[in-house]
Structure formats: structure tokens, C-alpha cells
Amino acid sequence: MNSSRVQAYIWRHRRNTATVEVRLSSLELKHTFFFTLHSYKLSFNMLTKGAIEALTKCSNDLQNPILQLVNIRKIDGGSGPARFRLMMSDGQHSMSSFMLSTQLNPMAEDNRLAPNCICQLKRSVTNVLKDGRRVVVILDMEVVKSADEVAGKIGEPQPYVEGSMNKGPSRAFGGKMGMPPSAMPSTPGGSSKIVPIASLNPYQSKWTIRARVTNKSGIRTWSNSRGDGKLFSMEIVDESGEIRVTAFTQEVDKFYSIIETGKVFYISKGSLKIANKQYSSLKNDYEMTLNGESTIIPCEDTQDVPMVQCNFVSIADLQAREKDTILDVIGVCKSVSDVTRLNTKNNREVSKRTLNLMDQSGKLVEVTLWGEEAETFDGSGQPILAIKGAKLSDYGGRSLSASFSSTVMVNPDIPEAYKLRGWYDKEGHSMAGQSLTEARTGGGGNTNWKTLADIKTEHLGHGDKADYFSCIATIVYIRKENCLYQACPSQDCNKKVVDQQNGMFRCEKCDKEFPNFKYRLILSANIADYGDNQWVTCFQESAEAILGQNAAYLGQLKDSNEAAFEEIFQQANFHTFVFRNRVKLETYNDESRIKATVMEVKTVDHKEYSKRLIMNIRKMASAQ
Amino acid sequence: MLSRYISRPICFVRRVEKVHPTGNSFSLSDGDWSAASVELNEPLDEELSGVVEVLGMVSNKGTIMASAYNILREDKGIPFNLELYNEVLKVIHDFPQHYPFGIATSG
């Protein structure tokens, strides 16, 4: 007989017997032979011997084992998707802790996974629970023989019992393995295979992923009634998807310096929870938090891991989106302004830069960059700018801000960037574009304009925090008594010094004595508008602006020429300014009073003021 | 347009178009309305250009008999803004109850 291809089907009739149908196929000859075998070895050749034991022991040697599905049970997922629990057998042993990953649920739902069917396990991960029990999560599986093609249960599989269990991880590997956890195989993540980000869920904690960091935030610290805290967050991506990762306190110390944007890492054993969509635009129902068990190890083999995943929103569509949404944008930087520096409320300096972004929709939007990004951004040559995780604001209509956790990419190497470049060079450069962000008036947009009467009627300053507002008011009186004090001459210290009466002045803050001091102003003034008046306190800069003289000169004048000194105060009266004020209700000994401090004094921009008044008049008229 | 205000005192703010060589009169225009002619009691003793505010009576012929004029500088101090001024005028005319400009006659 010639050797030919033989197709053999193993049919099971009874336990321990098998009927083999062998077909020799050639064009002329078709013979069917039936064998009845009393050896159950043949039937077991189909299933991968020892697979159950190997899976349970997290062996990495197993290649696509073939198992038989003994039983399948649906577990209600509550608010999440349903889970299916399977009992699988390799003919020798059975194990009932197989969980079907949710992406394979359809296989169970359409009854492809019925008891007795033969399956080939293509990808799985074995997780060890805290009590030592094993759960094998099935990530990819194929039914090689459907249940109705199989006669029944193959062999007499006994439930697999490990050497020792329930006593914790140190004994979980039993005598055979003999390795304490610390000497576990050096493959990153230890016992687990690499799983895709898309498979991560809160029900398993022992997994390893391999992902690239697309964005890493700075360290954010806070201090509240419960104490101090810090965190940093990052976004990571692999072939299957992306996810946001946050590390708190100790994990910040452990991992912050290891993580580098653009590099690939093996990460294992983070905690998963439902994602707070407020902080992230990533496509993942879950987000991860690193904990004491988590590990992060750099990965050298980065070929398959993608660079970044972005879901760009057209600039024209920004109009329809809600404010505070986090989204990705890409466009041509049509124009850019210079870097400016602002002082935050905590008197910290921060750099800021605005630019205009335009895309094929013909619409423009103003984007604000902060900090180092603002300083280093080079807008020359109209570069393509992509921002992942920008924050949409309703300032000026619609505008964008690159927040603390956004990723800014200049001329990124992605297809959308090339498309934009081509469009811009051909037609975009000659388009004026329509901006979604209204040009700001000199006052600096978003100014909280009030009148002095509003302080009382709106109870400004009565809340937990101080209220800030701007108003246009006229100075009607300035107290010249006690307007100057002697301050520490040191550069950054303004503390009042104590006159030692021996020609020396002592500063308690610097803990030093000086032979001199510098004069500083604290002015108490009364300002008024058509409706009300208000006592306000002005410090150095605003005081000097109001009086039109610097503190040193005033100090000198006070000691030498009383009349001239008084004249300055007279001259300062009845000037009108824009005052930016801070008001807060303060209580001293059962008495509550509004304390108003002038943060900044500016000259009135009459054009802007008139426009604003006209606008308010028209608004009031139409409201009637 | 001025025919409505014949024999009435008006305050007229417009841009100077042409000054008559004698200096006794000049014309005003702002593009919307046809030129209005202003006649002075005494000839001009200075260069007149830019935006001026003219106070006077409208004559039967439709010219303004000026009793006073002010040059509103657009380049010095707080620059005068004709556009904004027009907006404000509209507001004043739309809400006369809030802006009761009028000449009180005594007796």
C-alpha cells in the first residue's frame, strides 16, 4: 500500500473504548476501516497530557494545550458583563477554576462551548489567589471539536489537587517546585505570562503587561485635613489598548524615576477599578493604581508596542462638546504668542503661552500651554501640534488648555500630521480661519466685575474662601497716619523690624540685626463708586501706584518735609482706577467685618469699560 | 437729515471734511450722512481736523450756526472713539427715561 494521507476520526462509544474511522483517500480508493480500541491511551492522545497540572503550576512550557470542556457555568456579573466558569480536563485531571475572559463570552453565549467539546487553549494566564487557589483565565481559545462530535467525557479525570495549599504563597508551589517566591524564575512578572491591557479587570490581581508610557505627569502634592499626599499618573499603551495608571505616596518614590515617557516596561500586579472618566479620555472602562505588590521593570524588546493612541476631535466639533471634557486634538499652529509669566495665588510664578490651532475644518481654537512646555515651545514654521488629553474650556466660547497631565507633541510622526501638513501647504495657509475663541479685551477676559454695593448685596467674602472681584472706583480718602512701617532690609523679607534704640534694627524672622531698614507702605484708603464706598488696604505695589511715589521717597519726605508729604496724599484723591480686590469676612472677638485688600491697581481702559457698560445696558434691556 | 432740527439747538459730533478758505465755515461728514455745513461767528484761528463736537442751532437753510466747538483728539490723552460714541448715542436715544437730557427753561 502506498503511504497516503489519512484522516482519522476518533469516536468514543463507551468509556475506555474508542472507535477509529480511517479513511484512505485517493481518487480511486476509498476504504473505511473501523477499529475498536480498548485502550484509552489513544483517546488521551487528543488531549494534552499533564496540561492541567502544568497550567496550575504556571508552567511556561505549555504550548496550546488541548483540553476537554467538562462543565460550564454562568456567573451573573451584576452591573458588569457576565462571567463564565469552566471545568476543563486533560483526561487525567480536571480543574474547575477556569474563567473565560469577557472578550470570549460570545463563545459561551452561542453554545459553542458546550460540555464535552474539545478546545485548544491558545492564550491563558494563571493567577494565584491570596489563599493559594489557582484560577486560569482563558484569553484565547478555539473549539477544535464541537460537543456533538464527541461521544462523552474522555477518561476518568480526577480533580487536580496541588501538593499543599491554602497556607499562603510561600508554600503554594509545594515540594516539587521547592522554590521560595523570591527565587522565582526571572521572567518579568514571575509566574504570569504577558497579558493584553484590554484583558485587565478588577477580578485578577496577578498579571503582567508590557506597555509603552505615552504620557507621564509631574508629581502632584497636596495637604489637607487628613494629612499630606502625593501622586503621579501616566498613560500606557500596548497592542490591545490603553489605560491610565496612578501611583500614590510610597509608589511615587518607588517608581517615579524609573518611568520615562516613550519607553516600554513590564508592569505587574496593579489594582484595577472602574475608571473616573473625568480625568481621562482613554478608552478603557478601568484604570489602574499601583500598590505595594506592583512591579515595574524596563523592557528592551519594544517592537510590537505602539507609540501612542489618539482619538482626535476636529476643531469644528469642539463647539458641540461640553466644557471640561478631556480630548485629543491635532492642528497646525497658525500663530503663537510670546511666553508670559503669571503669579498664582500662592505667589508662585508660572509660565504661559497661547497659540492658535487650525485644522481642515477651517476653524481655529486658542490653546494655552503652561510651565516648561510653554517655555520650550517653538512655533516657528507653523508646526503641527498634537495634544493628547487637552482640557476643553468655555473661556472665550471654546478654548483648550494643555493641562498637568496632557501630552504635547510637536510634528508627531503619525499619519494625521502628514495629512494636515499637506492640506495646510496647499490651501490651509491662505485661509484666515474662524476662531472658536473670542479675542479677549484688555481687561484679561473672565474678570469678575462687581460694584462696591455688590459686596453687601451679594455677601461677597462670606463663604469659606475669600472672593476676588474687580471694580472701577474713585479714591475719596487716604489715611496718611501709620501708612509706612520699617521693614527688614533683606531682599525677600518684609517683616517689620524692631528698633533696638541703639541704631540697630532687629528682624525676628531672619534672626538678624541690621544697621538700616527699608520703608514699606500699608495704606488704608476709602474708595467709592455711584452706589457705595469701601475701606480697603493697599500694600506696597498698589499703594505706590495710587500715591504715585515709591515708599523710600515717601519715608524720607515724612521725616523731612511734612507739608510736601501731605500734598502727595491730597493729589492722590479723586483718581479713578480699576481695583482688583480680595474680600473676606473676618471675626475678631465676636465682631465680624468684611476685610478688603487691593491685589492690583490699574488705570481704567475707558474703551473697554464703555463697551462693557453698553453691553450690560443692552442685556438688561432685553431681559425686561 | 438736519431738517428735522431746524431752529433747535444740537450737539453734533462729526469728522471735519473741508475747511472753507476764509475760515468762516467748514463742512462735516462721517460717511453715512451727507455733508453738513457749519458756520462760525468768528473765523478759525487754528488748524481744524479730525473729529469735532459742534454746538449750535440749525438754521432754516439746514446749516449749523455754531456757538462753540471742541476738537476731540484721537491721538492724545484718552483717545476719542467715534464708533463707541455712536453706540452710546443710540443708547441715550433708546432710553430717554434714563438719560433726560434737555434744556430747562426758567420762568
XYZ file of C-alpha atoms in Angstrom:
731
model
C 0.000 0.000 0.000
C 1.228 3.437 -0.819
C 1.505 5.836 2.013
C -1.211 8.386 1.692
C -2.786 10.991 3.743
C -5.017 9.515 6.320
C -7.799 11.236 8.094
C -8.619 9.594 11.356
C -11.616 10.399 13.462
C -11.727 9.087 16.942
C -15.200 8.247 18.034
C -15.981 7.465 21.568
C -18.659 4.912 22.210
C -18.040 3.735 25.651
C -15.648 4.534 28.344
C -12.206 3.205 27.643
C -13.014 2.226 24.111
C -12.660 4.167 21.007
C -13.665 3.591 17.507
C -11.368 4.878 14.884
C -12.550 5.528 11.450
C -9.742 5.717 8.999
C -10.238 6.928 5.533
C -7.721 6.461 2.841
C -8.474 8.920 0.233
C -7.276 8.751 -3.266
C -9.195 9.256 -6.390
C -9.967 5.595 -6.846
C -9.953 4.156 -3.482
C -11.973 4.875 -0.500
C -11.890 2.396 2.231
C -13.200 2.739 5.631
C -11.669 0.841 8.396
C -13.059 0.653 11.760
C -11.041 -0.171 14.722
C -12.239 -0.617 18.126
C -9.647 0.036 20.656
C -9.860 -0.953 24.179
C -7.025 1.179 25.196
C -7.868 4.529 26.448
C -4.418 5.748 25.658
C -5.468 6.623 22.123
C -8.223 8.837 23.282
C -5.901 10.615 25.577
C -3.531 11.422 22.768
C -6.001 14.024 21.691
C -5.893 15.842 24.964
C -2.641 17.266 26.158
C -1.453 15.060 28.947
C -0.389 16.836 32.070
C -1.839 20.110 30.848
C -3.945 20.685 33.923
C -1.004 20.175 36.228
C 1.188 22.408 34.097
C -1.412 25.177 33.940
C -1.929 25.046 37.646
C 1.778 25.214 38.288
C 2.069 28.192 35.971
C 4.485 26.416 33.728
C 5.662 28.356 30.733
C 6.310 25.240 28.697
C 2.755 24.586 27.685
C 2.069 25.244 24.053
C -1.566 25.482 23.038
C -2.782 22.527 25.121
C -5.885 20.632 24.043
C -8.431 20.177 26.788
C -11.939 18.915 27.097
C -14.657 21.118 28.497
C -16.353 19.174 31.256
C -18.745 21.790 32.511
C -19.556 25.468 32.043
C -21.416 27.732 34.426
C -22.569 31.326 34.027
C -21.919 33.755 36.859
C -24.060 36.847 36.912
C -21.853 39.899 36.585
C -24.170 42.311 38.342
C -23.552 45.674 36.703
C -20.681 44.312 34.634
C -20.607 41.628 31.982
C -21.437 38.032 32.892
C -18.534 35.682 33.593
C -18.312 32.027 32.633
C -16.617 29.497 34.827
C -15.371 26.310 33.183
C -14.208 22.924 34.355
C -11.562 21.597 31.967
C -9.930 18.216 31.762
C -6.825 16.780 30.129
C -8.175 13.286 30.529
C -6.121 12.712 33.660
C -7.017 15.644 35.770
C -9.779 18.145 35.816
C -9.821 21.643 37.237
C -12.871 23.732 37.841
C -11.309 27.169 38.197
C -11.106 28.249 34.605
C -12.543 31.681 33.919
C -13.444 32.741 30.429
C -12.244 36.273 29.732
C -15.146 38.531 28.799
C -13.997 39.015 25.226
C -14.731 35.295 24.686
C -18.212 35.444 26.225
C -19.873 35.128 22.802
C -18.439 31.613 22.520
C -20.344 30.592 25.605
C -23.448 32.542 24.779
C -23.930 30.934 21.406
C -23.325 27.498 22.863
C -20.128 26.759 21.086
C -18.725 25.949 24.492
C -20.894 23.043 25.446
C -19.887 20.217 27.807
C -17.630 17.624 26.147
C -16.374 19.818 23.388
C -12.639 19.732 22.769
C -10.818 23.014 22.970
C -7.362 24.261 22.183
C -6.147 26.801 24.689
C -4.156 29.394 22.802
C -3.560 32.022 25.419
C -4.157 31.987 29.114
C -2.837 33.341 32.328
C -2.775 31.570 35.653
C -3.456 33.698 38.673
C -2.770 32.677 42.223
C -5.328 33.952 44.706
C -4.402 35.036 48.201
C -5.462 31.698 49.634
C -3.259 29.806 47.227
C -6.017 28.705 44.899
C -5.363 28.881 41.215
C -7.542 30.490 38.591
C -6.717 30.083 34.929
C -8.068 32.919 32.850
C -8.705 31.879 29.280
C -7.777 34.697 26.920
C -7.899 32.910 23.608
C -9.362 29.513 22.833
C -10.638 27.587 19.844
C -13.141 24.797 19.736
C -11.443 22.075 17.682
C -14.256 19.601 18.111
C -17.792 20.588 18.964
C -19.687 18.783 21.692
C -21.914 16.823 19.327
C -18.891 15.415 17.587
C -17.651 13.991 20.853
C -19.204 10.954 22.460
C -18.617 11.826 26.051
C -16.108 12.521 28.748
C -12.638 11.350 27.878
C -11.006 9.258 30.589
C -11.681 9.437 34.261
C -10.221 12.808 35.140
C -9.687 13.362 38.814
C -9.847 16.843 40.288
C -6.302 18.105 40.451
C -5.078 18.743 43.951
C -1.816 20.501 44.483
C 0.801 19.333 46.910
C -0.112 21.834 49.543
C -2.464 24.736 49.519
C -4.347 27.319 51.485
C -1.351 28.279 53.511
C -0.235 31.226 51.504
C 2.141 31.818 48.638
C 5.301 30.641 50.390
C 4.050 27.066 50.328
C 1.889 27.258 47.286
C 4.477 25.785 44.994
C 4.783 22.678 47.087
C 7.694 20.378 47.458
C 8.144 19.637 43.807
C 8.991 23.151 42.810
C 10.893 23.833 46.001
C 11.471 27.444 45.217
C 10.567 30.248 47.582
C 8.850 33.155 45.864
C 11.942 35.308 45.994
C 13.830 32.829 43.817
C 11.056 32.607 41.277
C 12.003 32.472 37.608
C 13.473 35.716 36.475
C 10.997 36.284 33.657
C 9.495 39.620 34.482
C 6.336 39.361 36.439
C 7.276 35.933 37.687
C 4.595 33.362 37.225
C 2.356 35.132 34.757
C 2.510 35.359 31.031
C 2.137 38.692 29.343
C -1.490 39.693 29.083
C -3.014 42.422 26.960
C -4.107 45.663 28.578
C -7.577 45.017 27.203
C -7.906 41.940 29.422
C -7.128 43.679 32.693
C -10.011 43.644 35.136
C -10.588 44.038 38.884
C -11.048 40.328 39.471
C -7.451 39.351 38.910
C -4.535 40.984 40.593
C -1.621 38.834 39.433
C -0.790 39.619 35.854
C 1.958 41.186 33.813
C 1.558 43.576 30.935
C 4.088 45.031 28.562
C 3.315 48.592 27.625
C 4.764 51.864 26.471
C 4.374 55.004 28.559
C 2.758 57.646 26.360
C 2.404 60.296 28.982
C 3.818 60.863 32.455
C 2.632 63.622 34.717
C 4.664 65.509 37.256
C 4.347 64.763 40.957
C 1.321 66.428 42.463
C 1.304 67.050 46.192
C -1.470 68.137 48.458
C -2.071 68.885 52.059
C -5.473 68.600 53.656
C -7.066 67.774 56.976
C -6.195 64.124 56.515
C -2.528 64.861 56.022
C -0.157 65.141 53.104
C -0.199 63.130 49.957
C 1.384 62.899 46.567
C 0.691 61.144 43.315
C 1.762 60.916 39.760
C -0.124 59.385 36.881
C 0.735 58.020 33.497
C -0.926 56.595 30.437
C 0.324 53.385 28.896
C -0.465 51.628 25.653
C 0.048 48.200 24.101
C -1.305 46.452 21.002
C -4.656 45.828 22.656
C -5.415 49.197 24.140
C -4.505 51.812 26.650
C -5.063 52.507 30.330
C -4.405 55.184 32.901
C -2.139 54.336 35.854
C -1.815 56.253 39.107
C 0.765 55.854 41.878
C 0.378 57.292 45.363
C 2.790 58.132 48.169
C 5.291 55.239 48.532
C 4.761 54.067 44.979
C 5.648 57.562 43.797
C 9.030 57.213 45.484
C 9.472 53.728 44.095
C 8.564 54.289 40.502
C 8.673 57.949 39.522
C 12.306 57.972 38.483
C 12.112 54.662 36.646
C 9.260 55.719 34.381
C 10.198 57.530 31.198
C 7.761 58.619 28.546
C 8.254 56.694 25.335
C 9.884 53.667 26.990
C 8.377 50.228 27.370
C 8.011 48.456 30.711
C 6.743 45.207 32.159
C 4.192 46.154 34.797
C 2.556 43.674 37.084
C 0.105 43.394 39.908
C -1.620 46.730 39.937
C -5.153 47.197 41.256
C -7.930 47.815 38.792
C -11.083 49.810 39.359
C -13.755 51.489 37.280
C -12.265 54.498 35.514
C -13.088 58.042 36.559
C -13.752 59.435 33.107
C -13.473 62.967 34.420
C -9.700 62.775 34.435
C -9.023 60.789 31.332
C -10.094 60.432 27.761
C -8.640 56.944 27.408
C -10.711 54.125 26.005
C -10.823 51.782 28.924
C -13.552 51.049 31.418
C -10.936 50.537 34.084
C -7.962 52.388 35.443
C -5.032 51.094 37.429
C -3.460 52.020 40.728
C -0.002 50.774 41.666
C 0.248 49.200 45.101
C 2.833 47.597 47.352
C 2.885 44.418 45.280
C 3.252 46.136 41.930
C 6.464 45.841 39.976
C 7.768 47.822 37.025
C 10.708 46.547 35.004
C 12.129 48.093 31.845
C 11.599 46.073 28.702
C 14.143 46.043 25.909
C 12.070 44.304 23.257
C 9.761 47.071 22.185
C 8.989 46.171 18.598
C 5.319 45.436 18.784
C 4.309 48.027 21.295
C 2.706 51.007 19.564
C 3.831 54.583 20.230
C 0.651 56.368 21.063
C -3.082 56.099 20.685
C -5.000 59.234 19.944
C -8.614 59.912 19.227
C -8.511 63.312 17.553
C -11.548 65.588 17.654
C -11.976 68.036 14.797
C -11.670 71.649 15.957
C -15.090 72.442 14.499
C -16.618 69.751 16.722
C -15.223 71.355 19.862
C -18.166 73.742 19.824
C -20.551 70.906 20.465
C -18.547 69.320 23.262
C -19.082 70.152 26.895
C -16.615 72.213 28.840
C -14.054 70.388 30.993
C -14.035 67.431 28.571
C -10.636 65.841 28.120
C -9.890 65.084 24.477
C -7.186 64.821 21.840
C -6.610 67.426 19.158
C -4.253 67.967 16.286
C -3.787 71.011 14.099
C -1.431 73.493 12.532
C -0.042 76.112 14.882
C -1.058 79.131 12.836
C 0.198 81.754 15.261
C 1.864 81.812 18.633
C 2.394 84.478 21.245
C 5.367 85.089 23.488
C 5.788 83.466 26.846
C 4.330 85.428 29.744
C 4.780 84.865 33.423
C 1.952 84.916 35.919
C 1.800 84.871 39.672
C -0.506 82.318 41.159
C -2.482 82.939 44.316
C 0.273 81.236 46.299
C 2.707 83.728 44.820
C 4.347 81.098 42.668
C 5.426 82.046 39.198
C 4.186 80.043 36.224
C 4.943 80.410 32.532
C 2.169 80.598 29.997
C 1.943 80.764 26.232
C -1.051 80.898 23.915
C -1.227 79.767 20.325
C -3.855 79.300 17.661
C -4.508 75.857 16.254
C -6.248 75.293 12.941
C -7.319 72.139 11.137
C -9.014 71.117 7.917
C -12.404 72.212 9.250
C -11.226 75.782 8.764
C -11.843 76.536 12.402
C -9.304 77.958 14.830
C -9.051 77.496 18.534
C -6.823 79.114 21.116
C -4.614 76.719 23.038
C -2.786 77.588 26.259
C 0.463 75.868 27.214
C 1.865 76.030 30.726
C 5.152 75.661 32.511
C 8.103 74.116 30.767
C 6.107 73.292 27.668
C 5.195 76.948 27.305
C 8.812 77.954 27.657
C 10.287 75.444 25.244
C 7.604 75.542 22.562
C 8.849 76.768 19.211
C 6.020 77.872 16.981
C 8.155 78.985 14.064
C 7.321 77.499 10.692
C 3.741 76.697 11.680
C 4.430 73.242 13.139
C 1.826 70.529 13.551
C 0.819 70.283 17.168
C -0.977 67.303 18.665
C -2.190 67.270 22.232
C -3.413 64.139 23.953
C -5.621 64.818 26.926
C -6.206 68.539 26.403
C -8.888 70.166 28.500
C -11.748 71.971 26.780
C -12.826 75.211 28.408
C -15.693 77.583 27.728
C -13.400 80.553 28.182
C -13.931 82.916 25.248
C -16.511 80.477 23.886
C -14.316 77.475 23.381
C -10.599 77.171 24.102
C -8.124 74.459 25.024
C -5.549 74.083 27.721
C -2.671 71.623 27.925
C -3.163 70.555 31.491
C -0.876 68.986 34.009
C -1.446 65.557 32.536
C -1.669 66.312 28.811
C 0.922 65.188 26.305
C 2.061 67.797 23.822
C 3.661 66.517 20.607
C 5.229 68.800 18.033
C 5.310 67.455 14.469
C 4.486 63.911 15.584
C 5.307 61.053 13.307
C 1.715 59.988 12.693
C -0.399 59.912 9.519
C -2.775 62.648 10.691
C 0.152 65.033 10.998
C 1.243 64.407 7.429
C -2.295 64.866 6.167
C -2.517 68.186 7.952
C 0.812 69.353 6.618
C -0.252 68.525 3.056
C -3.570 70.306 3.447
C -2.001 73.370 5.058
C 0.714 73.778 2.444
C -1.838 73.523 -0.346
C -4.804 75.533 0.913
C -4.779 75.966 4.689
C -2.065 78.592 4.756
C -4.173 81.085 2.842
C -7.288 80.608 4.941
C -7.980 83.114 7.671
C -9.907 80.566 9.673
C -12.781 81.188 12.039
C -11.833 81.195 15.702
C -13.879 79.474 18.352
C -12.126 81.619 20.961
C -13.288 85.230 21.135
C -10.483 87.751 21.369
C -10.059 88.989 24.868
C -10.498 92.631 25.782
C -7.680 94.391 27.583
C -9.117 93.509 30.940
C -7.974 89.944 30.518
C -11.241 88.094 29.978
C -13.144 86.275 32.684
C -12.828 89.259 35.012
C -15.331 89.209 37.786
C -16.704 92.746 37.565
C -18.704 94.000 40.529
C -19.744 97.324 42.002
C -18.966 98.214 45.611
C -22.631 97.869 46.540
C -22.482 94.248 45.367
C -20.150 93.434 48.255
C -23.037 93.804 50.654
C -25.913 92.670 48.462
C -24.118 89.557 47.264
C -22.436 88.833 50.603
C -19.038 88.617 48.997
C -16.408 87.133 51.256
C -18.924 85.340 53.451
C -18.019 81.891 52.160
C -15.226 79.588 53.248
C -12.834 81.090 50.800
C -12.135 84.717 50.019
C -13.834 86.252 46.995
C -11.969 88.097 44.320
C -13.510 90.744 42.090
C -12.677 93.800 40.030
C -14.357 97.137 40.206
C -13.947 100.679 38.974
C -13.850 103.100 41.859
C -12.568 106.510 42.866
C -10.286 107.244 45.793
C -12.024 109.592 48.196
C -9.751 109.424 51.199
C -6.320 108.074 52.109
C -5.157 107.793 55.689
C -1.684 109.193 55.967
C -1.134 108.207 59.587
C 0.737 104.936 60.052
C 0.967 104.327 56.353
C 4.664 103.484 56.491
C 6.481 100.861 58.517
C 10.119 99.954 58.923
C 10.825 96.624 57.280
C 13.719 94.202 57.165
C 16.236 95.314 54.526
C 16.785 91.736 53.287
C 15.736 91.056 49.718
C 12.764 88.743 50.224
C 11.849 89.599 53.766
C 9.265 92.269 54.510
C 8.803 91.678 58.201
C 8.595 94.708 60.461
C 11.843 95.258 62.345
C 12.189 96.197 65.990
C 14.057 99.414 66.684
C 16.709 98.426 69.204
C 17.165 102.108 70.012
C 20.899 101.759 69.541
C 20.996 102.381 65.830
C 20.326 98.703 65.103
C 17.100 97.138 63.889
C 16.241 93.522 64.595
C 14.337 91.205 62.302
C 12.823 88.268 64.185
C 12.171 86.273 61.016
C 15.747 86.469 59.741
C 17.035 86.368 63.301
C 19.498 89.118 62.493
C 20.217 92.723 63.340
C 20.726 95.390 60.726
C 22.022 98.951 60.877
C 19.253 100.013 58.485
C 15.744 99.206 57.289
C 13.598 99.777 54.227
C 10.323 101.679 54.282
C 7.222 99.781 53.143
C 3.687 101.010 52.675
C 0.438 99.785 54.140
C -2.270 102.160 53.052
C -5.756 102.392 54.392
C -7.968 104.098 51.850
C -11.612 104.633 51.133
C -12.791 104.090 47.584
C -16.238 104.829 46.211
C -18.452 104.373 43.188
C -22.002 105.533 42.415
C -23.547 103.052 44.806
C -21.328 102.576 47.848
C -17.919 103.116 49.392
C -15.450 100.666 50.900
C -12.398 100.818 53.135
C -9.558 98.874 51.568
C -5.983 98.045 52.479
C -3.275 98.577 49.858
C 0.181 97.087 50.143
C 3.437 98.245 48.655
C 2.857 97.967 44.890
C -0.744 99.145 44.785
C -0.030 101.847 47.384
C 2.860 103.202 45.338
C 0.670 103.158 42.237
C -2.054 105.168 43.961
C 0.249 107.718 45.525
C 2.494 107.950 42.521
C 5.624 107.772 44.666
C 7.808 104.990 45.981
C 7.904 104.046 49.649
C 11.521 105.057 50.203
C 10.908 108.591 48.948
C 7.734 108.911 50.980
C 9.537 107.778 54.084
C 12.174 110.337 53.528
C 9.625 113.081 52.902
C 7.670 112.232 56.008
C 10.712 112.844 58.153
C 11.915 115.923 56.329
C 9.017 117.787 54.729
C 5.630 117.254 56.336
C 3.828 119.663 54.002
C 5.098 118.021 50.829
C 4.254 114.632 52.270
C 0.651 115.725 52.900
C 0.421 117.265 49.462
C 1.069 113.874 47.864
C -1.946 112.446 49.648
C -4.123 115.343 48.586
C -3.085 114.960 44.979
C -3.882 111.256 45.021
C -7.508 111.871 45.915
C -10.320 111.573 43.386
C -8.443 109.454 40.919
C -10.357 106.579 39.407
C -8.786 103.168 38.927
C -9.599 99.570 38.242
C -9.178 97.802 41.565
C -8.787 94.071 41.809
C -9.841 93.196 45.349
C -9.933 90.321 47.739
C -12.709 90.305 50.324
C -13.160 88.033 53.290
C -15.369 88.125 56.325
C -13.170 88.168 59.418
C -14.215 87.744 63.003
C -12.410 89.303 65.932
C -13.889 88.847 69.390
C -17.474 88.246 68.299
C -17.332 91.068 65.785
C -17.484 90.239 62.089
C -16.281 92.637 59.496
C -15.525 92.472 55.783
C -11.826 92.931 55.189
C -10.971 94.165 51.702
C -7.465 94.089 50.297
C -6.362 95.559 46.998
C -4.421 92.991 44.979
C -3.789 95.190 41.978
C -4.449 98.708 40.767
C -4.708 99.507 37.076
C -5.655 102.538 35.041
C -9.106 102.456 33.561
C -9.362 101.297 29.982
C -12.202 103.580 29.029
C -12.857 101.916 25.718
C -13.246 98.520 27.335
C -15.261 99.981 30.189
C -17.644 101.766 27.837
C -18.130 98.663 25.747
C -18.880 96.667 28.842
C -21.397 99.230 30.083
C -23.158 99.333 26.730
C -23.287 95.547 26.696
C -24.730 95.453 30.201
C -27.333 98.086 29.334
C -28.438 96.158 26.263
C -28.543 92.937 28.270
C -30.637 94.496 30.980
C -32.975 95.993 28.400
C -33.573 92.712 26.622
C -34.132 90.885 29.895
C -37.133 93.014 30.701
C -31.348 114.994 7.919
C -30.788 118.178 9.828
C -34.120 119.484 8.533
C -35.736 117.764 11.464
C -33.865 120.005 13.857
C -34.380 123.400 12.252
C -34.393 126.147 14.881
C -33.308 123.688 17.512
C -30.029 123.581 19.402
C -27.988 120.487 18.699
C -24.714 118.891 19.679
C -23.136 117.461 16.571
C -20.038 115.233 16.565
C -18.549 114.537 13.188
C -15.299 114.332 11.325
C -14.107 117.520 9.610
C -14.213 117.202 5.858
C -13.251 120.540 4.396
C -12.464 123.941 5.772
C -13.504 126.961 3.747
C -10.517 129.151 2.786
C -11.973 132.119 4.650
C -12.058 130.104 7.839
C -15.636 131.178 8.481
C -17.135 127.799 7.829
C -16.310 124.156 7.415
C -18.077 121.013 6.391
C -18.556 117.826 8.385
C -19.078 114.328 7.145
C -18.974 110.855 8.587
C -19.777 108.834 5.529
C -23.351 107.942 6.480
C -24.899 111.353 6.151
C -24.374 113.921 3.526
C -22.052 116.745 4.416
C -23.286 119.217 6.969
C -22.151 122.788 6.807
C -21.087 124.668 9.913
C -20.946 128.457 10.079
C -18.888 130.279 12.661
C -19.286 133.733 14.265
C -15.578 134.386 14.001
C -13.069 132.884 11.618
C -10.989 129.936 12.746
C -7.692 130.777 14.374
C -6.309 127.219 14.345
C -5.989 124.144 12.176
C -9.133 122.107 12.238
C -9.027 118.421 11.514
C -10.211 115.125 12.905
C -13.345 114.821 14.995
C -15.059 117.936 16.326
C -18.037 118.489 18.534
C -20.128 121.424 17.349
C -22.786 123.121 19.478
C -25.245 125.421 17.775
C -28.619 125.988 16.212
C -29.824 124.607 12.930
C -30.722 127.386 10.514
C -33.630 127.432 8.055
C -31.223 126.502 5.317
C -30.149 123.365 7.175
C -26.725 124.611 8.184
C -25.434 124.685 11.735
C -24.845 128.147 13.233
C -22.091 127.186 15.646
C -21.809 128.907 19.008
C -18.985 126.661 20.212
C -16.861 123.777 19.034
C -14.430 121.306 20.632
C -11.790 119.262 18.947
C -11.963 115.650 20.198
C -8.452 114.333 19.861
C -7.933 110.771 18.731
C -4.207 110.839 19.228
C -3.624 112.418 22.592
C -4.689 111.606 26.130
C -7.565 109.167 26.237
C -8.261 108.827 22.504
C -11.733 109.672 21.343
C -13.555 106.761 19.784
C -16.201 107.840 17.306
C -17.611 104.343 16.936
C -18.167 103.948 20.640
C -19.635 107.437 20.806
C -22.232 106.464 18.209
C -23.126 103.362 20.229
C -23.605 105.484 23.319
C -25.781 107.970 21.431
C -28.036 105.135 20.365
C -28.360 104.046 23.997
C -29.195 107.585 25.097
C -31.880 107.872 22.446
C -33.268 104.408 23.163
C -33.689 105.079 26.869
C -34.685 108.743 27.218
C -36.253 107.979 30.574
C -32.824 107.202 31.961
C -30.981 109.952 30.121
C -33.157 113.030 30.495
C -31.037 115.484 28.535
C -32.942 118.612 27.973
C -32.754 122.297 28.307
C -34.564 123.523 31.358
C -36.241 126.782 30.712
C -36.699 129.042 33.626
C -39.544 131.365 34.212
